[in-house]
Structures are given as C-alpha cells and as structure tokens.
PDB file of C-alpha atoms in Angstrom:
ATOM      1  CA  MET A   1     -63.098 -45.448 -15.038  1.00  0.00           C
ATOM      2  CA  GLN A   2     -60.727 -45.714 -18.217  1.00  0.00           C
ATOM      3  CA  ILE A   3     -57.469 -48.777 -17.828  1.00  0.00           C
ATOM      4  CA  ILE A   4     -54.101 -48.790 -19.520  1.00  0.00           C
ATOM      5  CA  ASP A   5     -52.522 -52.035 -18.742  1.00  0.00           C
ATOM      6  CA  LEU A   6     -48.819 -52.457 -19.603  1.00  0.00           C
ATOM      7  CA  HIS A   7     -48.567 -56.217 -19.387  1.00  0.00           C
ATOM      8  CA  CYS A   8     -50.640 -59.499 -20.165  1.00  0.00           C
ATOM      9  CA  ASP A   9     -49.521 -62.606 -21.786  1.00  0.00           C
ATOM     10  CA  THR A  10     -52.861 -63.346 -23.723  1.00  0.00           C
ATOM     11  CA  LEU A  11     -50.876 -64.274 -27.143  1.00  0.00           C
ATOM     12  CA  LEU A  12     -48.555 -66.607 -25.529  1.00  0.00           C
ATOM     13  CA  LYS A  13     -51.468 -68.333 -24.496  1.00  0.00           C
ATOM     14  CA  ILE A  14     -53.334 -68.214 -27.948  1.00  0.00           C
ATOM     15  CA  TRP A  15     -50.036 -69.455 -29.483  1.00  0.00           C
ATOM     16  CA  LEU A  16     -49.853 -72.200 -27.042  1.00  0.00           C
ATOM     17  CA  SER A  17     -53.223 -73.544 -28.148  1.00  0.00           C
ATOM     18  CA  ASN A  18     -52.030 -73.460 -31.968  1.00  0.00           C
ATOM     19  CA  GLY A  19     -54.652 -70.601 -32.366  1.00  0.00           C
ATOM     20  CA  GLN A  20     -57.825 -72.436 -31.340  1.00  0.00           C
ATOM     21  CA  LEU A  21     -58.152 -69.864 -28.506  1.00  0.00           C
ATOM     22  CA  SER A  22     -60.521 -67.065 -29.351  1.00  0.00           C
ATOM     23  CA  PHE A  23     -59.406 -63.386 -28.339  1.00  0.00           C
ATOM     24  CA  CYS A  24     -63.027 -62.509 -28.640  1.00  0.00           C
ATOM     25  CA  ASP A  25     -64.108 -64.417 -26.127  1.00  0.00           C
ATOM     26  CA  ALA A  26     -62.525 -67.331 -25.043  1.00  0.00           C
ATOM     27  CA  GLN A  27     -63.066 -68.152 -21.034  1.00  0.00           C
ATOM     28  CA  GLU A  28     -59.616 -69.669 -20.674  1.00  0.00           C
ATOM     29  CA  LEU A  29     -58.056 -66.180 -21.564  1.00  0.00           C
ATOM     30  CA  GLU A  30     -58.308 -63.898 -18.553  1.00  0.00           C
ATOM     31  CA  SER A  31     -57.531 -60.776 -20.887  1.00  0.00           C
ATOM     32  CA  ASN A  32     -59.973 -61.578 -23.722  1.00  0.00           C
ATOM     33  CA  LYS A  33     -61.810 -58.443 -25.505  1.00  0.00           C
ATOM     34  CA  GLU A  34     -65.196 -59.043 -23.747  1.00  0.00           C
ATOM     35  CA  ARG A  35     -63.347 -58.572 -20.694  1.00  0.00           C
ATOM     36  CA  LEU A  36     -61.000 -56.005 -21.413  1.00  0.00           C
ATOM     37  CA  ARG A  37     -64.403 -54.207 -22.660  1.00  0.00           C
ATOM     38  CA  LYS A  38     -65.726 -55.046 -19.315  1.00  0.00           C
ATOM     39  CA  GLY A  39     -63.189 -53.832 -17.197  1.00  0.00           C
ATOM     40  CA  GLY A  40     -62.934 -50.596 -19.064  1.00  0.00           C
ATOM     41  CA  VAL A  41     -59.336 -51.100 -20.536  1.00  0.00           C
ATOM     42  CA  LYS A  42     -58.561 -48.537 -23.043  1.00  0.00           C
ATOM     43  CA  VAL A  43     -55.242 -49.778 -23.934  1.00  0.00           C
ATOM     44  CA  GLN A  44     -53.805 -53.249 -23.511  1.00  0.00           C
ATOM     45  CA  CYS A  45     -50.238 -53.984 -23.950  1.00  0.00           C
ATOM     46  CA  PHE A  46     -49.647 -57.727 -25.218  1.00  0.00           C
ATOM     47  CA  ALA A  47     -46.231 -59.119 -24.365  1.00  0.00           C
ATOM     48  CA  LEU A  48     -44.369 -61.469 -26.480  1.00  0.00           C
ATOM     49  CA  PHE A  49     -42.746 -64.411 -25.052  1.00  0.00           C
ATOM     50  CA  PRO A  50     -41.117 -67.388 -25.832  1.00  0.00           C
ATOM     51  CA  PRO A  51     -40.571 -70.425 -23.493  1.00  0.00           C
ATOM     52  CA  PRO A  52     -37.131 -70.485 -22.352  1.00  0.00           C
ATOM     53  CA  ASN A  53     -36.388 -74.064 -23.320  1.00  0.00           C
ATOM     54  CA  LEU A  54     -36.216 -73.534 -27.106  1.00  0.00           C
ATOM     55  CA  THR A  55     -33.092 -72.599 -29.095  1.00  0.00           C
ATOM     56  CA  VAL A  56     -32.473 -68.993 -30.286  1.00  0.00           C
ATOM     57  CA  GLU A  57     -34.067 -69.601 -33.853  1.00  0.00           C
ATOM     58  CA  GLN A  58     -36.946 -71.683 -32.298  1.00  0.00           C
ATOM     59  CA  LYS A  59     -37.461 -68.523 -29.889  1.00  0.00           C
ATOM     60  CA  PHE A  60     -37.659 -66.017 -32.815  1.00  0.00           C
ATOM     61  CA  GLN A  61     -40.209 -68.338 -34.689  1.00  0.00           C
ATOM     62  CA  ALA A  62     -42.296 -68.060 -31.646  1.00  0.00           C
ATOM     63  CA  VAL A  63     -42.109 -64.779 -31.366  1.00  0.00           C
ATOM     64  CA  LEU A  64     -42.992 -64.471 -34.999  1.00  0.00           C
ATOM     65  CA  SER A  65     -46.158 -66.885 -34.752  1.00  0.00           C
ATOM     66  CA  GLN A  66     -47.010 -64.829 -31.620  1.00  0.00           C
ATOM     67  CA  ILE A  67     -47.094 -61.839 -33.652  1.00  0.00           C
ATOM     68  CA  HIS A  68     -49.361 -63.427 -36.263  1.00  0.00           C
ATOM     69  CA  TYR A  69     -51.791 -63.989 -34.002  1.00  0.00           C
ATOM     70  CA  PHE A  70     -51.861 -60.321 -32.994  1.00  0.00           C
ATOM     71  CA  TYR A  71     -52.710 -59.678 -35.960  1.00  0.00           C
ATOM     72  CA  GLU A  72     -55.080 -62.043 -36.914  1.00  0.00           C
ATOM     73  CA  GLU A  73     -56.588 -62.903 -33.931  1.00  0.00           C
ATOM     74  CA  VAL A  74     -56.582 -59.803 -31.703  1.00  0.00           C
ATOM     75  CA  LEU A  75     -56.977 -57.385 -34.888  1.00  0.00           C
ATOM     76  CA  GLY A  76     -58.118 -59.078 -37.555  1.00  0.00           C
ATOM     77  CA  LYS A  77     -61.295 -60.501 -36.310  1.00  0.00           C
ATOM     78  CA  ASN A  78     -62.106 -57.590 -33.573  1.00  0.00           C
ATOM     79  CA  ARG A  79     -63.134 -54.240 -35.138  1.00  0.00           C
ATOM     80  CA  GLU A  80     -62.664 -52.484 -31.997  1.00  0.00           C
ATOM     81  CA  MET A  81     -59.225 -53.595 -31.171  1.00  0.00           C
ATOM     82  CA  LYS A  82     -56.687 -51.118 -32.994  1.00  0.00           C
ATOM     83  CA  GLN A  83     -52.919 -51.221 -33.027  1.00  0.00           C
ATOM     84  CA  LEU A  84     -50.764 -48.460 -31.501  1.00  0.00           C
ATOM     85  CA  LYS A  85     -47.708 -47.794 -33.331  1.00  0.00           C
ATOM     86  CA  GLU A  86     -47.023 -44.302 -32.163  1.00  0.00           C
ATOM     87  CA  TRP A  87     -47.741 -42.879 -28.771  1.00  0.00           C
ATOM     88  CA  GLU A  88     -50.043 -40.130 -29.982  1.00  0.00           C
ATOM     89  CA  ASP A  89     -52.210 -43.110 -31.524  1.00  0.00           C
ATOM     90  CA  ILE A  90     -53.397 -43.418 -28.221  1.00  0.00           C
ATOM     91  CA  ASP A  91     -54.848 -39.963 -28.457  1.00  0.00           C
ATOM     92  CA  GLN A  92     -56.882 -41.079 -31.927  1.00  0.00           C
ATOM     93  CA  LEU A  93     -59.127 -43.892 -30.075  1.00  0.00           C
ATOM     94  CA  ARG A  94     -62.716 -43.468 -30.564  1.00  0.00           C
ATOM     95  CA  GLU A  95     -65.399 -44.198 -28.041  1.00  0.00           C
ATOM     96  CA  GLY A  96     -65.592 -48.174 -27.699  1.00  0.00           C
ATOM     97  CA  GLU A  97     -62.252 -48.765 -29.192  1.00  0.00           C
ATOM     98  CA  ILE A  98     -59.108 -50.415 -27.405  1.00  0.00           C
ATOM     99  CA  GLY A  99     -55.830 -49.653 -28.590  1.00  0.00           C
ATOM    100  CA  ALA A 100     -53.125 -52.596 -28.621  1.00  0.00           C
ATOM    101  CA  MET A 101     -49.535 -52.536 -28.290  1.00  0.00           C
ATOM    102  CA  LEU A 102     -46.683 -54.987 -28.611  1.00  0.00           C
ATOM    103  CA  SER A 103     -44.082 -55.534 -25.922  1.00  0.00           C
ATOM    104  CA  LEU A 104     -41.113 -58.130 -25.859  1.00  0.00           C
ATOM    105  CA  GLU A 105     -40.507 -60.174 -22.944  1.00  0.00           C
ATOM    106  CA  GLY A 106     -36.773 -60.816 -23.104  1.00  0.00           C
ATOM    107  CA  VAL A 107     -34.315 -60.739 -26.422  1.00  0.00           C
ATOM    108  CA  ASP A 108     -33.291 -63.903 -26.007  1.00  0.00           C
ATOM    109  CA  ALA A 109     -34.830 -64.408 -29.302  1.00  0.00           C
ATOM    110  CA  ILE A 110     -32.711 -61.609 -31.083  1.00  0.00           C
ATOM    111  CA  GLY A 111     -29.590 -63.503 -29.909  1.00  0.00           C
ATOM    112  CA  ASP A 112     -26.854 -61.396 -30.828  1.00  0.00           C
ATOM    113  CA  ASP A 113     -28.551 -60.328 -34.412  1.00  0.00           C
ATOM    114  CA  LEU A 114     -29.365 -56.466 -34.067  1.00  0.00           C
ATOM    115  CA  HIS A 115     -31.152 -56.905 -37.496  1.00  0.00           C
ATOM    116  CA  LYS A 116     -34.025 -58.846 -35.534  1.00  0.00           C
ATOM    117  CA  LEU A 117     -34.472 -56.138 -33.328  1.00  0.00           C
ATOM    118  CA  THR A 118     -34.971 -53.854 -36.077  1.00  0.00           C
ATOM    119  CA  ILE A 119     -37.543 -56.243 -37.722  1.00  0.00           C
ATOM    120  CA  LEU A 120     -39.469 -56.543 -34.358  1.00  0.00           C
ATOM    121  CA  TYR A 121     -39.413 -52.624 -34.201  1.00  0.00           C
ATOM    122  CA  GLN A 122     -41.002 -52.457 -37.710  1.00  0.00           C
ATOM    123  CA  LEU A 123     -43.841 -54.979 -36.942  1.00  0.00           C
ATOM    124  CA  GLY A 124     -44.682 -52.911 -34.165  1.00  0.00           C
ATOM    125  CA  ILE A 125     -42.802 -53.746 -30.756  1.00  0.00           C
ATOM    126  CA  ARG A 126     -42.807 -50.532 -28.770  1.00  0.00           C
ATOM    127  CA  SER A 127     -41.591 -52.218 -25.337  1.00  0.00           C
ATOM    128  CA  ILE A 128     -38.520 -54.371 -24.769  1.00  0.00           C
ATOM    129  CA  GLY A 129     -37.334 -56.004 -21.291  1.00  0.00           C
ATOM    130  CA  LEU A 130     -33.953 -57.414 -22.205  1.00  0.00           C
ATOM    131  CA  THR A 131     -34.159 -60.309 -20.190  1.00  0.00           C
ATOM    132  CA  TRP A 132     -36.770 -62.879 -18.408  1.00  0.00           C
ATOM    133  CA  ASN A 133     -35.496 -64.286 -15.397  1.00  0.00           C
ATOM    134  CA  GLN A 134     -32.578 -65.865 -16.893  1.00  0.00           C
ATOM    135  CA  THR A 135     -29.216 -63.936 -17.949  1.00  0.00           C
ATOM    136  CA  ASN A 136     -29.039 -64.057 -21.747  1.00  0.00           C
ATOM    137  CA  TYR A 137     -26.350 -62.428 -24.230  1.00  0.00           C
ATOM    138  CA  ALA A 138     -27.927 -58.485 -23.246  1.00  0.00           C
ATOM    139  CA  ALA A 139     -28.148 -58.456 -19.500  1.00  0.00           C
ATOM    140  CA  GLY A 140     -28.298 -60.308 -16.209  1.00  0.00           C
ATOM    141  CA  GLY A 141     -32.035 -61.988 -15.240  1.00  0.00           C
ATOM    142  CA  ALA A 142     -33.515 -61.619 -11.804  1.00  0.00           C
ATOM    143  CA  SER A 143     -32.874 -65.284 -11.005  1.00  0.00           C
ATOM    144  CA  ASP A 144     -29.343 -64.301 -11.220  1.00  0.00           C
ATOM    145  CA  ALA A 145     -28.808 -62.202  -8.495  1.00  0.00           C
ATOM    146  CA  LYS A 146     -25.121 -62.518  -8.449  1.00  0.00           C
ATOM    147  CA  GLY A 147     -24.805 -61.720 -12.166  1.00  0.00           C
ATOM    148  CA  GLY A 148     -22.950 -58.907 -14.489  1.00  0.00           C
ATOM    149  CA  GLY A 149     -24.897 -56.337 -15.950  1.00  0.00           C
ATOM    150  CA  LEU A 150     -25.477 -55.001 -19.494  1.00  0.00           C
ATOM    151  CA  THR A 151     -23.405 -56.383 -21.766  1.00  0.00           C
ATOM    152  CA  ALA A 152     -22.226 -54.560 -25.104  1.00  0.00           C
ATOM    153  CA  LEU A 153     -25.260 -56.156 -27.156  1.00  0.00           C
ATOM    154  CA  GLY A 154     -27.446 -54.894 -24.182  1.00  0.00           C
ATOM    155  CA  GLN A 155     -26.079 -51.564 -24.424  1.00  0.00           C
ATOM    156  CA  LYS A 156     -26.490 -51.250 -27.992  1.00  0.00           C
ATOM    157  CA  MET A 157     -30.294 -52.568 -27.512  1.00  0.00           C
ATOM    158  CA  VAL A 158     -30.940 -49.951 -24.912  1.00  0.00           C
ATOM    159  CA  LEU A 159     -30.125 -47.523 -27.050  1.00  0.00           C
ATOM    160  CA  PHE A 160     -31.637 -48.654 -30.319  1.00  0.00           C
ATOM    161  CA  ASN A 161     -34.989 -48.419 -28.009  1.00  0.00           C
ATOM    162  CA  ASN A 162     -33.960 -44.556 -27.174  1.00  0.00           C
ATOM    163  CA  ARG A 163     -33.390 -43.697 -30.661  1.00  0.00           C
ATOM    164  CA  HIS A 164     -36.707 -45.311 -31.515  1.00  0.00           C
ATOM    165  CA  ARG A 165     -38.749 -43.977 -28.306  1.00  0.00           C
ATOM    166  CA  MET A 166     -39.470 -47.436 -27.068  1.00  0.00           C
ATOM    167  CA  PHE A 167     -39.657 -48.557 -23.510  1.00  0.00           C
ATOM    168  CA  THR A 168     -36.434 -50.354 -22.145  1.00  0.00           C
ATOM    169  CA  ASP A 169     -38.316 -52.432 -19.472  1.00  0.00           C
ATOM    170  CA  VAL A 170     -36.632 -53.091 -16.003  1.00  0.00           C
ATOM    171  CA  SER A 171     -39.007 -55.530 -14.620  1.00  0.00           C
ATOM    172  CA  HIS A 172     -36.818 -58.959 -15.101  1.00  0.00           C
ATOM    173  CA  LEU A 173     -33.328 -57.524 -14.597  1.00  0.00           C
ATOM    174  CA  ASN A 174     -31.115 -58.359 -11.736  1.00  0.00           C
ATOM    175  CA  GLU A 175     -29.487 -55.265  -9.413  1.00  0.00           C
ATOM    176  CA  GLN A 176     -26.541 -54.775 -11.596  1.00  0.00           C
ATOM    177  CA  SER A 177     -28.436 -54.852 -14.977  1.00  0.00           C
ATOM    178  CA  TYR A 178     -31.420 -52.733 -12.995  1.00  0.00           C
ATOM    179  CA  TRP A 179     -28.867 -50.017 -12.377  1.00  0.00           C
ATOM    180  CA  ASP A 180     -26.568 -49.915 -15.895  1.00  0.00           C
ATOM    181  CA  THR A 181     -30.027 -49.727 -17.517  1.00  0.00           C
ATOM    182  CA  LEU A 182     -31.458 -47.095 -15.776  1.00  0.00           C
ATOM    183  CA  GLU A 183     -28.216 -45.071 -16.241  1.00  0.00           C
ATOM    184  CA  LEU A 184     -28.576 -45.101 -20.244  1.00  0.00           C
ATOM    185  CA  ALA A 185     -32.209 -45.731 -20.882  1.00  0.00           C
ATOM    186  CA  ALA A 186     -34.229 -42.525 -22.034  1.00  0.00           C
ATOM    187  CA  TYR A 187     -37.679 -44.306 -22.026  1.00  0.00           C
ATOM    188  CA  PRO A 188     -36.958 -47.187 -18.885  1.00  0.00           C
ATOM    189  CA  ILE A 189     -40.102 -48.702 -17.362  1.00  0.00           C
ATOM    190  CA  ALA A 190     -41.145 -51.268 -14.720  1.00  0.00           C
ATOM    191  CA  SER A 191     -44.213 -52.752 -16.758  1.00  0.00           C
ATOM    192  CA  HIS A 192     -44.884 -55.413 -14.155  1.00  0.00           C
ATOM    193  CA  SER A 193     -43.180 -54.765 -10.582  1.00  0.00           C
ATOM    194  CA  ASN A 194     -44.444 -54.728  -7.278  1.00  0.00           C
ATOM    195  CA  ALA A 195     -42.541 -53.516  -3.717  1.00  0.00           C
ATOM    196  CA  ARG A 196     -39.679 -55.673  -2.326  1.00  0.00           C
ATOM    197  CA  ALA A 197     -40.100 -53.668   1.314  1.00  0.00           C
ATOM    198  CA  ILE A 198     -43.717 -55.330   1.181  1.00  0.00           C
ATOM    199  CA  LEU A 199     -42.648 -58.887  -0.338  1.00  0.00           C
ATOM    200  CA  ASP A 200     -38.704 -59.683  -0.569  1.00  0.00           C
ATOM    201  CA  HIS A 201     -38.601 -61.058  -3.736  1.00  0.00           C
ATOM    202  CA  PRO A 202     -35.844 -60.301  -6.647  1.00  0.00           C
ATOM    203  CA  ARG A 203     -38.774 -59.745  -8.611  1.00  0.00           C
ATOM    204  CA  ASN A 204     -40.210 -57.059  -6.875  1.00  0.00           C
ATOM    205  CA  LEU A 205     -38.191 -53.464  -6.767  1.00  0.00           C
ATOM    206  CA  SER A 206     -36.264 -52.195  -3.682  1.00  0.00           C
ATOM    207  CA  ASP A 207     -36.517 -48.975  -2.284  1.00  0.00           C
ATOM    208  CA  GLU A 208     -33.753 -47.703  -3.832  1.00  0.00           C
ATOM    209  CA  GLN A 209     -34.838 -49.071  -7.354  1.00  0.00           C
ATOM    210  CA  ALA A 210     -38.153 -47.322  -7.347  1.00  0.00           C
ATOM    211  CA  LYS A 211     -37.196 -43.829  -6.211  1.00  0.00           C
ATOM    212  CA  ALA A 212     -34.393 -44.069  -8.948  1.00  0.00           C
ATOM    213  CA  MET A 213     -36.972 -44.852 -11.229  1.00  0.00           C
ATOM    214  CA  PHE A 214     -39.818 -41.933 -10.288  1.00  0.00           C
ATOM    215  CA  ALA A 215     -36.696 -39.756 -10.595  1.00  0.00           C
ATOM    216  CA  ASN A 216     -36.085 -40.738 -14.048  1.00  0.00           C
ATOM    217  CA  GLY A 217     -39.458 -40.143 -15.048  1.00  0.00           C
ATOM    218  CA  GLY A 218     -40.431 -43.644 -15.450  1.00  0.00           C
ATOM    219  CA  MET A 219     -43.480 -45.597 -13.961  1.00  0.00           C
ATOM    220  CA  VAL A 220     -43.848 -48.651 -12.036  1.00  0.00           C
ATOM    221  CA  ASN A 221     -46.943 -50.954 -12.841  1.00  0.00           C
ATOM    222  CA  LEU A 222     -48.262 -53.023 -10.356  1.00  0.00           C
ATOM    223  CA  PHE A 223     -49.040 -56.858 -10.974  1.00  0.00           C
ATOM    224  CA  PHE A 224     -51.384 -59.306  -9.733  1.00  0.00           C
ATOM    225  CA  SER A 225     -49.789 -62.506  -9.286  1.00  0.00           C
ATOM    226  CA  PRO A 226     -50.407 -63.563  -5.459  1.00  0.00           C
ATOM    227  CA  ALA A 227     -46.706 -65.156  -5.154  1.00  0.00           C
ATOM    228  CA  PHE A 228     -45.478 -61.517  -5.442  1.00  0.00           C
ATOM    229  CA  VAL A 229     -48.304 -59.604  -3.474  1.00  0.00           C
ATOM    230  CA  LYS A 230     -48.037 -61.604  -0.277  1.00  0.00           C
ATOM    231  CA  GLU A 231     -47.035 -64.483   1.604  1.00  0.00           C
ATOM    232  CA  GLY A 232     -49.111 -67.787   1.429  1.00  0.00           C
ATOM    233  CA  ARG A 233     -50.463 -66.489  -2.259  1.00  0.00           C
ATOM    234  CA  ARG A 234     -53.954 -65.970  -0.691  1.00  0.00           C
ATOM    235  CA  ALA A 235     -54.348 -62.125  -1.674  1.00  0.00           C
ATOM    236  CA  ALA A 236     -57.215 -59.605  -1.784  1.00  0.00           C
ATOM    237  CA  ILE A 237     -57.221 -56.231  -3.357  1.00  0.00           C
ATOM    238  CA  THR A 238     -55.832 -54.461  -0.374  1.00  0.00           C
ATOM    239  CA  ASP A 239     -53.082 -56.542  -0.131  1.00  0.00           C
ATOM    240  CA  LEU A 240     -51.907 -55.382  -3.336  1.00  0.00           C
ATOM    241  CA  LEU A 241     -52.680 -51.820  -2.150  1.00  0.00           C
ATOM    242  CA  ARG A 242     -49.818 -51.770   0.307  1.00  0.00           C
ATOM    243  CA  HIS A 243     -47.262 -51.804  -2.666  1.00  0.00           C
ATOM    244  CA  LEU A 244     -49.296 -49.100  -3.805  1.00  0.00           C
ATOM    245  CA  ASP A 245     -49.027 -47.260  -0.776  1.00  0.00           C
ATOM    246  CA  HIS A 246     -45.461 -47.942  -0.142  1.00  0.00           C
ATOM    247  CA  PHE A 247     -44.298 -46.899  -3.360  1.00  0.00           C
ATOM    248  CA  CYS A 248     -46.846 -43.499  -2.822  1.00  0.00           C
ATOM    249  CA  SER A 249     -44.682 -43.200   0.212  1.00  0.00           C
ATOM    250  CA  LEU A 250     -41.550 -43.157  -1.796  1.00  0.00           C
ATOM    251  CA  GLY A 251     -42.630 -40.389  -4.214  1.00  0.00           C
ATOM    252  CA  GLY A 252     -44.448 -42.300  -6.694  1.00  0.00           C
ATOM    253  CA  VAL A 253     -47.913 -41.169  -6.964  1.00  0.00           C
ATOM    254  CA  ASP A 254     -47.480 -39.751 -10.189  1.00  0.00           C
ATOM    255  CA  TYR A 255     -45.556 -43.162 -11.874  1.00  0.00           C
ATOM    256  CA  LEU A 256     -47.576 -45.754 -10.899  1.00  0.00           C
ATOM    257  CA  GLY A 257     -49.969 -47.975 -12.912  1.00  0.00           C
ATOM    258  CA  ILE A 258     -51.234 -51.172 -14.160  1.00  0.00           C
ATOM    259  CA  GLY A 259     -49.529 -54.190 -15.362  1.00  0.00           C
ATOM    260  CA  SER A 260     -51.776 -57.065 -14.696  1.00  0.00           C
ATOM    261  CA  ASP A 261     -49.672 -60.087 -15.750  1.00  0.00           C
ATOM    262  CA  PHE A 262     -53.135 -61.933 -16.580  1.00  0.00           C
ATOM    263  CA  ASP A 263     -52.852 -65.002 -18.706  1.00  0.00           C
ATOM    264  CA  GLY A 264     -49.140 -65.359 -17.556  1.00  0.00           C
ATOM    265  CA  ILE A 265     -49.453 -65.817 -13.574  1.00  0.00           C
ATOM    266  CA  SER A 266     -47.865 -69.184 -12.893  1.00  0.00           C
ATOM    267  CA  ILE A 267     -49.993 -70.418 -10.380  1.00  0.00           C
ATOM    268  CA  PRO A 268     -53.669 -71.128  -9.652  1.00  0.00           C
ATOM    269  CA  GLU A 269     -54.297 -68.325  -7.270  1.00  0.00           C
ATOM    270  CA  ARG A 270     -55.741 -65.160  -8.409  1.00  0.00           C
ATOM    271  CA  ILE A 271     -56.372 -62.009  -6.050  1.00  0.00           C
ATOM    272  CA  ASN A 272     -59.668 -62.008  -4.778  1.00  0.00           C
ATOM    273  CA  GLN A 273     -62.134 -60.189  -6.982  1.00  0.00           C
ATOM    274  CA  LEU A 274     -59.271 -59.609  -9.255  1.00  0.00           C
ATOM    275  CA  GLU A 275     -59.456 -62.775 -11.299  1.00  0.00           C
ATOM    276  CA  ASN A 276     -59.312 -61.463 -14.851  1.00  0.00           C
ATOM    277  CA  ALA A 277     -59.923 -58.175 -16.666  1.00  0.00           C
ATOM    278  CA  ALA A 278     -63.489 -57.633 -16.454  1.00  0.00           C
ATOM    279  CA  MET A 279     -62.820 -57.131 -12.802  1.00  0.00           C
ATOM    280  CA  LEU A 280     -60.424 -54.131 -13.068  1.00  0.00           C
ATOM    281  CA  GLN A 281     -63.032 -52.152 -12.021  1.00  0.00           C
ATOM    282  CA  ASN A 282     -63.236 -53.718  -8.275  1.00  0.00           C
ATOM    283  CA  LEU A 283     -59.692 -52.678  -8.419  1.00  0.00           C
ATOM    284  CA  VAL A 284     -60.618 -48.894  -9.014  1.00  0.00           C
ATOM    285  CA  GLN A 285     -63.286 -48.839  -6.628  1.00  0.00           C
ATOM    286  CA  GLU A 286     -60.854 -49.936  -3.545  1.00  0.00           C
ATOM    287  CA  LEU A 287     -58.714 -47.381  -4.972  1.00  0.00           C
ATOM    288  CA  LEU A 288     -61.538 -44.787  -4.706  1.00  0.00           C
ATOM    289  CA  ARG A 289     -61.528 -45.544  -0.649  1.00  0.00           C
ATOM    290  CA  HIS A 290     -57.981 -44.614  -0.181  1.00  0.00           C
ATOM    291  CA  TYR A 291     -57.284 -41.993  -2.803  1.00  0.00           C
ATOM    292  CA  THR A 292     -58.866 -38.887  -4.618  1.00  0.00           C
ATOM    293  CA  GLU A 293     -60.525 -39.062  -8.024  1.00  0.00           C
ATOM    294  CA  ASP A 294     -57.595 -37.444  -9.688  1.00  0.00           C
ATOM    295  CA  GLN A 295     -54.932 -40.045  -8.266  1.00  0.00           C
ATOM    296  CA  VAL A 296     -56.859 -43.006  -9.014  1.00  0.00           C
ATOM    297  CA  ARG A 297     -57.315 -41.839 -12.446  1.00  0.00           C
ATOM    298  CA  GLY A 298     -53.665 -41.140 -12.123  1.00  0.00           C
ATOM    299  CA  PHE A 299     -52.787 -44.979 -11.376  1.00  0.00           C
ATOM    300  CA  ALA A 300     -55.314 -46.303 -13.790  1.00  0.00           C
ATOM    301  CA  SER A 301     -54.301 -44.311 -16.979  1.00  0.00           C
ATOM    302  CA  GLU A 302     -53.651 -40.813 -16.672  1.00  0.00           C
ATOM    303  CA  ASN A 303     -49.868 -41.046 -15.359  1.00  0.00           C
ATOM    304  CA  PHE A 304     -48.886 -43.175 -18.061  1.00  0.00           C
ATOM    305  CA  MET A 305     -50.414 -40.521 -20.354  1.00  0.00           C
ATOM    306  CA  ARG A 306     -48.150 -38.168 -18.727  1.00  0.00           C
ATOM    307  CA  ASN A 307     -45.153 -39.722 -18.841  1.00  0.00           C
ATOM    308  CA  ARG A 308     -45.226 -42.014 -22.131  1.00  0.00           C
ATOM    309  CA  PRO A 309     -42.593 -41.211 -24.277  1.00  0.00           C
ATOM    310  CA  LYS A 310     -43.269 -37.757 -26.172  1.00  0.00           C
ATOM    311  CA  ALA A 311     -44.382 -37.399 -29.942  1.00  0.00           C
ATOM    312  CA  LYS A 312     -41.678 -37.752 -32.446  1.00  0.00           C
ATOM    313  CA  ASP A 313     -40.266 -34.210 -33.950  1.00  0.00           C
ATOM    314  CA  LYS A 314     -41.665 -33.816 -37.783  1.00  0.00           C
ATOM    315  CA  ASN A 315     -37.944 -33.471 -38.692  1.00  0.00           C
ATOM    316  CA  GLU A 316     -36.277 -36.641 -37.012  1.00  0.00           C
ATOM    317  CA  ILE A 317     -35.058 -39.462 -39.200  1.00  0.00           C
ATOM    318  CA  THR A 318     -34.980 -43.027 -37.257  1.00  0.00           C
ATOM    319  CA  ALA A 319     -33.077 -45.769 -38.949  1.00  0.00           C
TER     320      ALA A 319
END
C-alpha cells in the first residue's frame, strides 16, 4: 500500500555529515531511498531544520545547505526521486518514482526578512511551521506554554502561505499560537503530532485542537517517537494506534495521516517493528486488523490526496 509521509529529518542528518551520508542507501539514514522504496513510500516530505544554537544568518545558511543536499544528493543522484513543486505533480508520478517535497521546520532562519521567505518558496518549500519548540519572531513555541500568539510578522507569513497554497504547520506551536494560526490559515496541517489525551505532552494535540483542525479540513499526521507515544519510551505499533483510534473517535477518520519523524527522533528507542521507513508496511498490516481497507488507504495516502491544497486557477497570479 502506498504511503505519503509528511515529515522526516533526513536532510539534517546528511548536512550534519557534510554530505558524507548517501541518501541512496546509507544505513545511518532511517529514510534513505532504498528504505522508502521497500516501505512503499510514494511521497516523502523532507524537513529543513537549522540547529537552534546558531545565529539567524547561520541558520539561513544551514537551510540553504540542506536545500543544496536535497538537489544534489536526493534528486541529483537518484533518478527515481522527483521533486514536487505543485500539488498536482503527485498525480504525474510514474510507477517506481517517489515524490519529494520540502518543508521548513521553524522560521528562525528567516528572522524578520520576508524576502528570504520568497527565496525559500522559489527553491521549493511548500510547507512552513512557524516555530520549532522555542518562541521566535513569528509565534510562540511548544516549550513556551504561557507565551504569546502569532506576531504581526507571523500573520504575514501565514498570509504568504495562503497566497501560495502552502501548508502552515502547527505541530510545534504553543496553545495561543495554534488557535491564532487556525483562525488565519487557509491550509493548516499538523505534520507530526499525536494525541494529548493518550500521552500528556505539549507537543501532542488536545481534543479541542484536533477537532478544530478536522473542522477546518486540516490533517493530523501521527509520528513515531516513542517519547510522544507512551510513557516509558518502549512502544509498540499498537501503542501508536491508540492515538489514531482516539483521533478517529473525535471525527478525524478522513483527516489522519503519517508524519514519521524518521531521522529526527532524538532518543535511541524506536517503535518496535517500525524502526525505519522500510518497515512502514508493518504499520499498514496492523491497521488492517482494526480498520477497513478503504480507511487504511486513507490513513496511508488517500486522506492527504483528498485534502491537499487544490490546484491553482490558471488565471491566478502569485507574487
């Protein structure tokens, strides 16, 4: 069964290795090409993430370097990998091809310079999360529970996303910024978030947040870090399914997907039998024990296909 995965940190790992890790088959990469192929991944979203200890300019350079590796290492050396610049490009993928799109995890690299946002859009970014865990110029981060909401700059960034049919990703926002974003964003998404009712953590979504996301036509994509799945960090696929079951009980069956976070999970533990992208069909098989085939196809890819931003009107002009 084909998979669409909305979040991995593979480019960060390649960048940290100074390009020494081969995207094709490096065993250090949980989402290398061979593992994506074996796991049935049809579309992979590659996050750009600059480490938080850098200056704004250093972060921007880190993002540009990761984009360089996307073009040179992911696309340039692997003919099967096809860049997705428009949402309808997914429909043009041929048998054996894997679509690749870029996302930005936190706008710290942009600072208060919206020209940089335009540059990154032109380089292929199609989804933007305003923060990582820390508060920045644009919004309050998940680790800043009592922080403020969207700033005037953050609002401009969301409106930019709206004009360009880009996702605005809420996964790392604090409570106030989440609600501010949901009110303004035309294309909201939680690229990698689980259910707070199952594991109480600021990075997981409350029932109210999840229901509001579904009501806005936005997707919640579950991620595989055991620290956000269950207490104790040792987790099985059935533990992950508790989050999916809960979201389904809130009316989310048509708005759930996958945002694995492979290559970005910061603890050594992994979900048993879901340690890398090659094992994604293990998740599919477990889902089929509990849900209909149509529902599982929805979770795997078809919910995203239905809920992705619609194709541009041919007469529309974007800046």
